[in-house]
GROMACS .gro file of C-alpha atoms in nm:
model
  387
    1GLU     CA    1  14.992 -13.033   1.448
    2ASN     CA    2  14.931 -13.282   1.747
    3MET     CA    3  14.583 -13.276   1.815
    4THR     CA    4  14.312 -13.481   1.984
    5SER     CA    5  13.965 -13.537   2.017
    6CYS     CA    6  13.815 -13.657   2.325
    7GLY     CA    7  14.143 -13.817   2.440
    8GLN     CA    8  14.198 -13.975   2.070
    9PRO     CA    9  14.451 -13.870   1.834
   10LEU     CA   10  14.313 -13.741   1.509
   11GLY     CA   11  14.426 -13.977   1.280
   12THR     CA   12  14.262 -14.266   1.483
   13THR     CA   13  13.891 -14.129   1.502
   14ASP     CA   14  13.619 -14.109   1.250
   15TYR     CA   15  13.760 -13.768   1.142
   16PRO     CA   16  13.986 -13.902   0.820
   17MET     CA   17  13.709 -14.055   0.698
   18THR     CA   18  13.450 -13.747   0.636
   19LYS     CA   19  13.396 -13.539   0.396
   20HIS     CA   20  13.570 -13.186   0.534
   21SER     CA   21  13.898 -13.416   0.608
   22ASP     CA   22  14.071 -13.245   0.377
   23ASP     CA   23  14.341 -13.109   0.579
   24TYR     CA   24  14.394 -13.410   0.746
   25TRP     CA   25  14.525 -13.509   0.406
   26MET     CA   26  14.701 -13.270   0.286
   27TYR     CA   27  14.929 -13.260   0.604
   28GLN     CA   28  14.982 -13.616   0.578
   29SER     CA   29  15.096 -13.563   0.239
   30ALA     CA   30  15.305 -13.267   0.331
   31LEU     CA   31  15.506 -13.504   0.561
   32GLN     CA   32  15.598 -13.749   0.303
   33HIS     CA   33  15.653 -13.545   0.079
   34PRO     CA   34  15.971 -13.621  -0.138
   35MET     CA   35  16.056 -13.235  -0.184
   36ARG     CA   36  16.024 -13.157   0.185
   37THR     CA   37  16.278 -13.005   0.300
   38MET     CA   38  16.386 -12.946   0.730
   39ASP     CA   39  16.575 -12.645   0.628
   40PRO     CA   40  16.276 -12.334   0.611
   41GLU     CA   41  16.614 -12.097   0.445
   42GLN     CA   42  16.569 -12.337   0.193
   43ALA     CA   43  16.177 -12.386   0.125
   44LYS     CA   44  15.997 -12.197  -0.161
   45LEU     CA   45  15.651 -12.287  -0.038
   46PHE     CA   46  15.537 -12.322   0.357
   47PHE     CA   47  15.245 -12.548   0.438
   48VAL     CA   48  15.039 -12.461   0.742
   49PRO     CA   49  15.025 -12.735   0.928
   50LEU     CA   50  14.661 -12.639   1.095
   51TYR     CA   51  14.361 -12.909   1.138
   52LEU     CA   52  14.132 -12.600   1.061
   53ASN     CA   53  13.835 -12.807   0.921
   54ALA     CA   54  13.911 -12.984   1.238
   55ILE     CA   55  13.819 -12.689   1.430
   56GLY     CA   56  13.544 -12.626   1.176
   57ARG     CA   57  13.367 -12.947   1.331
   58SER     CA   58  13.397 -12.862   1.616
   59ILE     CA   59  13.240 -12.569   1.622
   60SER     CA   60  12.924 -12.722   1.434
   61LYS     CA   61  12.953 -13.093   1.566
   62VAL     CA   62  12.799 -13.092   2.004
   63ASP     CA   63  13.040 -13.420   2.032
   64PHE     CA   64  13.349 -13.268   1.924
   65HIS     CA   65  13.550 -13.174   2.153
   66LEU     CA   66  13.945 -13.082   2.038
   67CYS     CA   67  14.256 -13.053   2.259
   68VAL     CA   68  14.574 -12.913   2.093
   69HIS     CA   69  14.931 -13.103   2.262
   70SER     CA   70  15.216 -12.850   2.095
   71ARG     CA   71  15.579 -12.746   2.195
   72HIS     CA   72  15.609 -12.327   2.153
   73HIS     CA   73  15.889 -12.096   2.270
   74TYR     CA   74  15.607 -11.895   2.438
   75ASP     CA   75  15.264 -12.017   2.540
   76ARG     CA   76  14.901 -11.891   2.625
   77THR     CA   77  14.742 -11.970   2.933
   78ASP     CA   78  14.400 -11.809   2.860
   79VAL     CA   79  14.262 -11.741   2.499
   80THR     CA   80  14.116 -11.411   2.565
   81THR     CA   81  14.495 -11.288   2.653
   82SER     CA   82  14.743 -11.156   2.493
   83PRO     CA   83  15.078 -11.366   2.456
   84ALA     CA   84  15.273 -11.459   2.753
   85ALA     CA   85  15.648 -11.402   2.746
   86ALA     CA   86  15.916 -11.612   2.542
   87ASP     CA   87  15.959 -11.941   2.768
   88THR     CA   88  16.277 -12.026   2.824
   89ASP     CA   89  16.257 -12.410   2.813
   90ALA     CA   90  15.948 -12.436   2.580
   91GLU     CA   91  15.773 -12.704   2.740
   92THR     CA   92  15.475 -12.888   2.553
   93LYS     CA   93  15.142 -12.739   2.629
   94THR     CA   94  14.782 -12.871   2.641
   95ARG     CA   95  14.437 -12.725   2.574
   96CYS     CA   96  14.131 -12.843   2.545
   97PHE     CA   97  13.834 -12.651   2.372
   98ILE     CA   98  13.479 -12.771   2.426
   99ARG     CA   99  13.240 -12.613   2.098
  100LYS     CA  100  13.189 -12.338   2.187
  101GLN     CA  101  13.499 -12.277   2.267
  102SER     CA  102  13.654 -12.409   1.986
  103GLY     CA  103  13.714 -12.093   1.809
  104GLY     CA  104  13.942 -11.958   2.066
  105LEU     CA  105  14.203 -12.198   1.842
  106PHE     CA  106  14.158 -12.022   1.528
  107LYS     CA  107  14.292 -11.718   1.723
  108TRP     CA  108  14.587 -11.900   1.870
  109ALA     CA  109  14.687 -12.027   1.592
  110ASP     CA  110  14.661 -11.704   1.421
  111GLU     CA  111  14.876 -11.523   1.698
  112ILE     CA  112  15.128 -11.818   1.629
  113LEU     CA  113  15.149 -11.814   1.274
  114GLY     CA  114  15.210 -11.408   1.283
  115LYS     CA  115  15.542 -11.510   1.494
  116SER     CA  116  15.705 -11.678   1.237
  117ILE     CA  117  15.974 -11.512   1.060
  118TYR     CA  118  15.895 -11.715   0.799
  119PHE     CA  119  15.573 -11.586   0.710
  120GLN     CA  120  15.677 -11.183   0.826
  121ARG     CA  121  15.960 -11.242   0.531
  122SER     CA  122  15.697 -11.211   0.284
  123GLN     CA  123  15.336 -11.162   0.498
  124GLY     CA  124  15.222 -11.537   0.445
  125ARG     CA  125  15.261 -11.459  -0.009
  126ASP     CA  126  15.419 -11.791   0.058
  127HIS     CA  127  15.210 -12.019   0.263
  128VAL     CA  128  14.979 -12.254   0.193
  129LEU     CA  129  14.677 -12.345   0.424
  130VAL     CA  130  14.387 -12.568   0.452
  131SER     CA  131  14.046 -12.367   0.543
  132SER     CA  132  13.778 -12.538   0.348
  133HIS     CA  133  13.494 -12.628   0.622
  134TYR     CA  134  13.147 -12.415   0.518
  135VAL     CA  135  13.191 -12.250   0.910
  136MET     CA  136  13.497 -12.086   0.713
  137LYS     CA  137  13.245 -11.935   0.480
  138ARG     CA  138  13.289 -11.537   0.494
  139ARG     CA  139  12.942 -11.517   0.608
  140ALA     CA  140  12.920 -11.783   0.861
  141ARG     CA  141  13.183 -11.518   1.061
  142GLN     CA  142  13.379 -11.825   1.216
  143PHE     CA  143  13.713 -11.662   1.030
  144THR     CA  144  13.694 -11.315   0.930
  145SER     CA  145  13.916 -11.190   1.243
  146TYR     CA  146  14.183 -11.369   1.206
  147PRO     CA  147  14.502 -11.127   0.948
  148ASN     CA  148  14.779 -11.414   0.968
  149LEU     CA  149  14.522 -11.704   0.855
  150LEU     CA  150  14.339 -11.442   0.613
  151SER     CA  151  14.706 -11.371   0.456
  152CYS     CA  152  14.776 -11.746   0.402
  153ASN     CA  153  14.673 -11.873   0.024
  154ARG     CA  154  14.404 -12.044   0.115
  155VAL     CA  155  14.189 -12.393   0.003
  156VAL     CA  156  13.830 -12.305   0.033
  157PHE     CA  157  13.466 -12.394   0.095
  158GLU     CA  158  13.365 -12.471  -0.249
  159ASN     CA  159  13.423 -12.061  -0.430
  160PHE     CA  160  13.284 -11.930  -0.090
  161PRO     CA  161  13.519 -11.613   0.006
  162GLN     CA  162  13.650 -11.628   0.334
  163GLN     CA  163  13.813 -11.257   0.310
  164PRO     CA  164  13.600 -10.945   0.442
  165TRP     CA  165  13.489 -10.725   0.141
  166PHE     CA  166  13.623 -10.421   0.322
  167SER     CA  167  13.965 -10.580   0.442
  168MET     CA  168  14.290 -10.383   0.401
  169LEU     CA  169  14.459 -10.755   0.399
  170PRO     CA  170  14.668 -10.805   0.058
  171LYS     CA  171  14.450 -11.097  -0.139
  172ARG     CA  172  14.520 -11.385  -0.159
  173ILE     CA  173  14.478 -11.716  -0.355
  174GLU     CA  174  14.128 -11.896  -0.254
  175MET     CA  175  14.127 -12.220  -0.466
  176PRO     CA  176  13.794 -12.447  -0.418
  177SER     CA  177  13.808 -12.768  -0.205
  178LEU     CA  178  13.764 -13.141  -0.329
  179TYR     CA  179  13.583 -13.280  -0.072
  180VAL     CA  180  13.707 -13.656   0.048
  181ALA     CA  181  13.523 -13.943  -0.026
  182ASN     CA  182  13.329 -14.108   0.186
  183ASN     CA  183  13.539 -14.359   0.306
  184HIS     CA  184  13.721 -14.334  -0.008
  185GLY     CA  185  13.455 -14.469  -0.281
  186CYS     CA  186  13.309 -14.841  -0.334
  187ALA     CA  187  13.525 -15.080  -0.435
  188PRO     CA  188  13.501 -15.030  -0.812
  189SER     CA  189  13.292 -15.338  -1.023
  190PRO     CA  190  13.417 -15.465  -1.298
  191SER     CA  191  13.097 -15.475  -1.444
  192LYS     CA  192  12.815 -15.247  -1.440
  193SER     CA  193  12.426 -15.397  -1.375
  194ALA     CA  194  12.242 -15.045  -1.430
  195ASP     CA  195  12.231 -14.686  -1.637
  196PHE     CA  196  12.197 -14.485  -1.376
  197VAL     CA  197  12.185 -14.446  -0.964
  198MET     CA  198  12.131 -14.100  -0.723
  199ILE     CA  199  12.231 -14.208  -0.366
  200ALA     CA  200  12.091 -13.930  -0.148
  201SER     CA  201  11.892 -13.732   0.148
  202MET     CA  202  11.559 -13.670   0.026
  203LYS     CA  203  11.467 -13.388   0.287
  204ASP     CA  204  11.193 -13.173   0.209
  205ARG     CA  205  11.455 -12.849   0.154
  206PRO     CA  206  11.395 -12.588  -0.159
  207THR     CA  207  11.773 -12.665  -0.228
  208PHE     CA  208  11.618 -13.050  -0.284
  209LYS     CA  209  11.412 -13.021  -0.579
  210SER     CA  210  11.612 -13.091  -0.823
  211ARG     CA  211  11.675 -13.485  -0.581
  212HIS     CA  212  11.328 -13.482  -0.585
  213ARG     CA  213  11.248 -13.402  -0.979
  214ILE     CA  214  11.530 -13.676  -1.072
  215CYS     CA  215  11.311 -13.973  -0.914
  216ARG     CA  216  10.983 -13.868  -1.025
  217TRP     CA  217  11.137 -13.875  -1.408
  218LEU     CA  218  11.343 -14.156  -1.315
  219SER     CA  219  11.072 -14.383  -1.177
  220PRO     CA  220  10.831 -14.660  -1.412
  221SER     CA  221  10.601 -14.422  -1.405
  222SER     CA  222  10.660 -14.055  -1.431
  223SER     CA  223  10.346 -13.992  -1.272
  224SER     CA  224  10.401 -14.223  -0.973
  225SER     CA  225  10.432 -14.112  -0.635
  226ILE     CA  226  10.783 -14.209  -0.447
  227PRO     CA  227  10.721 -14.336  -0.134
  228ASN     CA  228  10.970 -14.115   0.105
  229GLY     CA  229  11.141 -14.035  -0.241
  230ASN     CA  230  11.307 -14.396  -0.248
  231PHE     CA  231  11.271 -14.632  -0.497
  232ILE     CA  232  11.458 -14.941  -0.659
  233GLU     CA  233  11.399 -15.093  -1.003
  234ASN     CA  234  11.695 -15.331  -0.983
  235ASN     CA  235  11.939 -15.380  -0.714
  236ASN     CA  236  12.037 -15.733  -0.841
  237SER     CA  237  12.361 -15.721  -0.795
  238SER     CA  238  12.459 -16.115  -0.914
  239THR     CA  239  12.714 -16.111  -1.181
  240ASN     CA  240  12.479 -16.316  -1.408
  241VAL     CA  241  12.296 -16.017  -1.450
  242ALA     CA  242  12.570 -15.773  -1.508
  243ASN     CA  243  12.708 -16.015  -1.766
  244ASN     CA  244  12.437 -15.893  -1.952
  245ARG     CA  245  12.328 -15.498  -1.897
  246ARG     CA  246  12.067 -15.488  -2.145
  247SER     CA  247  11.866 -15.772  -2.037
  248LEU     CA  248  11.762 -15.619  -1.746
  249SER     CA  249  11.413 -15.663  -1.668
  250ALA     CA  250  11.352 -15.373  -1.458
  251ARG     CA  251  11.347 -15.045  -1.685
  252ARG     CA  252  11.155 -14.759  -1.723
  253SER     CA  253  10.845 -14.711  -1.949
  254ASN     CA  254  10.633 -14.503  -2.011
  255GLY     CA  255  10.501 -14.555  -2.344
  256ALA     CA  256  10.724 -14.272  -2.460
  257GLY     CA  257  10.979 -14.549  -2.589
  258HIS     CA  258  11.181 -14.487  -2.259
  259ASN     CA  259  11.432 -14.781  -2.151
  260PHE     CA  260  11.678 -14.726  -1.919
  261SER     CA  261  11.781 -14.896  -1.573
  262VAL     CA  262  11.773 -14.747  -1.222
  263SER     CA  263  11.928 -14.928  -0.946
  264LEU     CA  264  11.812 -14.681  -0.653
  265CYS     CA  265  11.716 -14.329  -0.618
  266GLY     CA  266  11.716 -14.152  -0.316
  267GLU     CA  267  11.836 -14.266   0.025
  268GLY     CA  268  12.018 -14.583   0.070
  269PRO     CA  269  12.313 -14.814   0.121
  270MET     CA  270  12.596 -14.654  -0.077
  271CYS     CA  271  12.778 -14.959  -0.195
  272PRO     CA  272  12.829 -15.160  -0.398
  273THR     CA  273  12.501 -14.993  -0.560
  274LEU     CA  274  12.716 -14.677  -0.695
  275ALA     CA  275  12.981 -14.899  -0.875
  276GLN     CA  276  12.762 -15.115  -0.995
  277SER     CA  277  12.576 -14.850  -1.173
  278ARG     CA  278  12.761 -14.654  -1.542
  279PHE     CA  279  12.624 -14.319  -1.442
  280GLY     CA  280  12.539 -14.155  -1.074
  281PHE     CA  281  12.405 -13.813  -1.053
  282HIS     CA  282  12.564 -13.523  -0.807
  283PRO     CA  283  12.266 -13.293  -0.762
  284ARG     CA  284  12.276 -12.975  -0.516
  285GLY     CA  285  12.186 -13.015  -0.222
  286ASP     CA  286  12.239 -12.701   0.079
  287THR     CA  287  12.473 -12.620  -0.198
  288LEU     CA  288  12.635 -12.673  -0.535
  289GLY     CA  289  12.840 -12.930  -0.387
  290SER     CA  290  12.932 -13.237  -0.190
  291ASN     CA  291  13.127 -13.526  -0.104
  292ARG     CA  292  12.905 -13.689  -0.346
  293LEU     CA  293  13.123 -13.658  -0.682
  294ALA     CA  294  13.439 -13.790  -0.512
  295ASP     CA  295  13.205 -14.075  -0.445
  296THR     CA  296  13.118 -14.135  -0.783
  297ILE     CA  297  13.462 -14.108  -0.917
  298MET     CA  298  13.626 -14.314  -0.640
  299SER     CA  299  13.384 -14.587  -0.742
  300GLU     CA  300  13.494 -14.524  -1.124
  301THR     CA  301  13.145 -14.409  -1.233
  302ILE     CA  302  13.062 -14.137  -1.450
  303PRO     CA  303  12.953 -13.835  -1.255
  304ILE     CA  304  12.652 -13.658  -1.367
  305PHE     CA  305  12.640 -13.281  -1.319
  306THR     CA  306  12.318 -13.126  -1.281
  307GLU     CA  307  12.380 -12.753  -1.285
  308LYS     CA  308  12.624 -12.583  -1.495
  309GLU     CA  309  12.740 -12.348  -1.161
  310GLN     CA  310  12.856 -12.706  -0.994
  311TYR     CA  311  13.173 -12.641  -1.260
  312ASP     CA  312  13.232 -12.293  -1.098
  313ILE     CA  313  13.321 -12.479  -0.725
  314VAL     CA  314  13.602 -12.739  -0.781
  315PRO     CA  315  13.948 -12.742  -0.863
  316ASP     CA  316  14.085 -12.645  -1.239
  317PHE     CA  317  14.310 -12.921  -1.205
  318VAL     CA  318  14.081 -13.180  -1.333
  319PRO     CA  319  13.876 -13.144  -1.673
  320PHE     CA  320  13.507 -13.222  -1.481
  321HIS     CA  321  13.374 -13.109  -1.821
  322GLU     CA  322  13.572 -13.385  -1.999
  323ILE     CA  323  13.523 -13.662  -1.695
  324GLY     CA  324  13.158 -13.604  -1.619
  325GLU     CA  325  12.832 -13.511  -1.822
  326TYR     CA  326  12.558 -13.271  -1.734
  327VAL     CA  327  12.176 -13.280  -1.743
  328ASP     CA  328  11.919 -13.066  -1.759
  329VAL     CA  329  11.736 -13.138  -1.450
  330SER     CA  330  11.478 -12.785  -1.518
  331SER     CA  331  11.237 -12.979  -1.820
  332GLU     CA  332  11.154 -13.344  -1.817
  333ALA     CA  333  11.156 -13.384  -2.168
  334LYS     CA  334  11.542 -13.242  -2.175
  335PHE     CA  335  11.604 -13.495  -1.868
  336LEU     CA  336  11.449 -13.840  -2.070
  337GLN     CA  337  11.618 -13.734  -2.397
  338LYS     CA  338  11.999 -13.693  -2.191
  339MET     CA  339  11.866 -14.012  -2.025
  340ASP     CA  340  11.799 -14.200  -2.358
  341SER     CA  341  12.113 -14.082  -2.513
  342LEU     CA  342  12.291 -14.245  -2.220
  343SER     CA  343  12.177 -14.563  -2.178
  344LYS     CA  344  12.220 -14.611  -2.579
  345LEU     CA  345  12.589 -14.578  -2.547
  346SER     CA  346  12.760 -14.821  -2.670
  347ASP     CA  347  12.997 -15.087  -2.415
  348GLU     CA  348  13.297 -14.939  -2.616
  349GLU     CA  349  13.204 -14.598  -2.572
  350TYR     CA  350  13.122 -14.614  -2.217
  351ASP     CA  351  13.481 -14.756  -2.160
  352ARG     CA  352  13.649 -14.499  -2.342
  353ARG     CA  353  13.442 -14.265  -2.056
  354LEU     CA  354  13.550 -14.454  -1.796
  355SER     CA  355  13.917 -14.461  -1.897
  356ARG     CA  356  13.897 -14.087  -1.949
  357LEU     CA  357  13.786 -14.024  -1.602
  358LYS     CA  358  14.054 -14.303  -1.467
  359GLU     CA  359  14.336 -14.102  -1.568
  360PHE     CA  360  14.214 -13.812  -1.366
  361LYS     CA  361  14.144 -14.027  -1.086
  362ASP     CA  362  14.384 -13.986  -0.834
  363LEU     CA  363  14.422 -13.635  -0.903
  364CYS     CA  364  14.053 -13.687  -0.710
  365ASP     CA  365  14.206 -13.890  -0.431
  366PHE     CA  366  14.355 -13.701  -0.122
  367THR     CA  367  14.541 -14.025  -0.007
  368SER     CA  368  14.680 -14.055  -0.347
  369GLY     CA  369  14.898 -13.697  -0.227
  370GLN     CA  370  14.760 -13.580  -0.579
  371PRO     CA  371  14.557 -13.357  -0.518
  372PHE     CA  372  14.838 -13.198  -0.276
  373ASP     CA  373  15.096 -13.130  -0.547
  374ALA     CA  374  14.829 -12.971  -0.803
  375TYR     CA  375  14.735 -12.741  -0.525
  376MET     CA  376  15.112 -12.619  -0.436
  377ALA     CA  377  15.175 -12.591  -0.815
  378LYS     CA  378  14.884 -12.393  -0.823
  379VAL     CA  379  15.027 -12.190  -0.585
  380ALA     CA  380  15.366 -12.164  -0.742
  381ARG     CA  381  15.289 -12.069  -1.067
  382GLU     CA  382  15.070 -11.789  -1.001
  383ILE     CA  383  15.312 -11.658  -0.776
  384GLY     CA  384  15.575 -11.706  -1.000
  385LEU     CA  385  15.830 -11.949  -0.861
  386GLN     CA  386  15.731 -12.204  -1.146
  387GLU     CA  387  15.626 -12.101  -1.532
   0.00000   0.00000   0.00000
């Protein structure tokens, strides 16, 4: 649990603000939980305190080197050898790994977990860990050779399986992760100055096609080009404009009767623009998910899903169908029809929908501790510890 990056404690680096830092925040919730017991004989569930996502980041980032400071009754002098004989003094040991060696931490953690008598008691059935970095996907082959880690119930990357199809290990619960909001989102705005916003990278990739379609269809002239994938119709954050959203002068109008405001579409600063818009697009990128969904919810802006499959890669303890909207991005006509419908919502109806989102905001906020409760309760129900 004592991990540093380049000499700094992990919690004092930028790691807790990154989208895959749910392992850090789940661990903090476990440490402070009112139902935590110091007597493992009394525990019904065990949260495994491993920063596996930090290890994943170390593998994927050249400049993120890790050291682990541990105190155990056995130690290893080399990650390629067997565990040493039990130490009698249980001295604190330190291991540092550069990027290409970070996978050794998986093996080290797997062996320590396997030594636990409480793990052995149920072979991990009552254990929960977080391994939701994208390098943990089965096809990435970074996390498929560790039987003890794979014998725990796991919070995983989106809905990508981790256990090899040929594995003889017992099946465990795999729960899709919520991404952590970037710097906990924007400060919510008391008023909204635009209908729509999409803040996203506009790289030229096949999976980014929907992003380019959205910006093209939202542009003042649907046939116009968008320099660098960006355009801004209205970025005036003054309270005078916000006080009368319908008076915005910069609105899409292509002669077909479409009339709505867009604060930004493409690359640009997230705050305060995201919080000042009524709806924020959640387009797919390299995969179906991203921290953009959490950013939008934490900023108290209603998310717009752009793929129906996006509902399948988020936890079921948040009713995303109820707190968000869906738009078909395969057809310009259907897209604009939905935009017109959303832009015409009365303030009263919009406030009703936003209030529904706020009811579940804390369940999407890892700093609140509620995601930890929801994940652990799901495991408890599924293994028969509670109804």
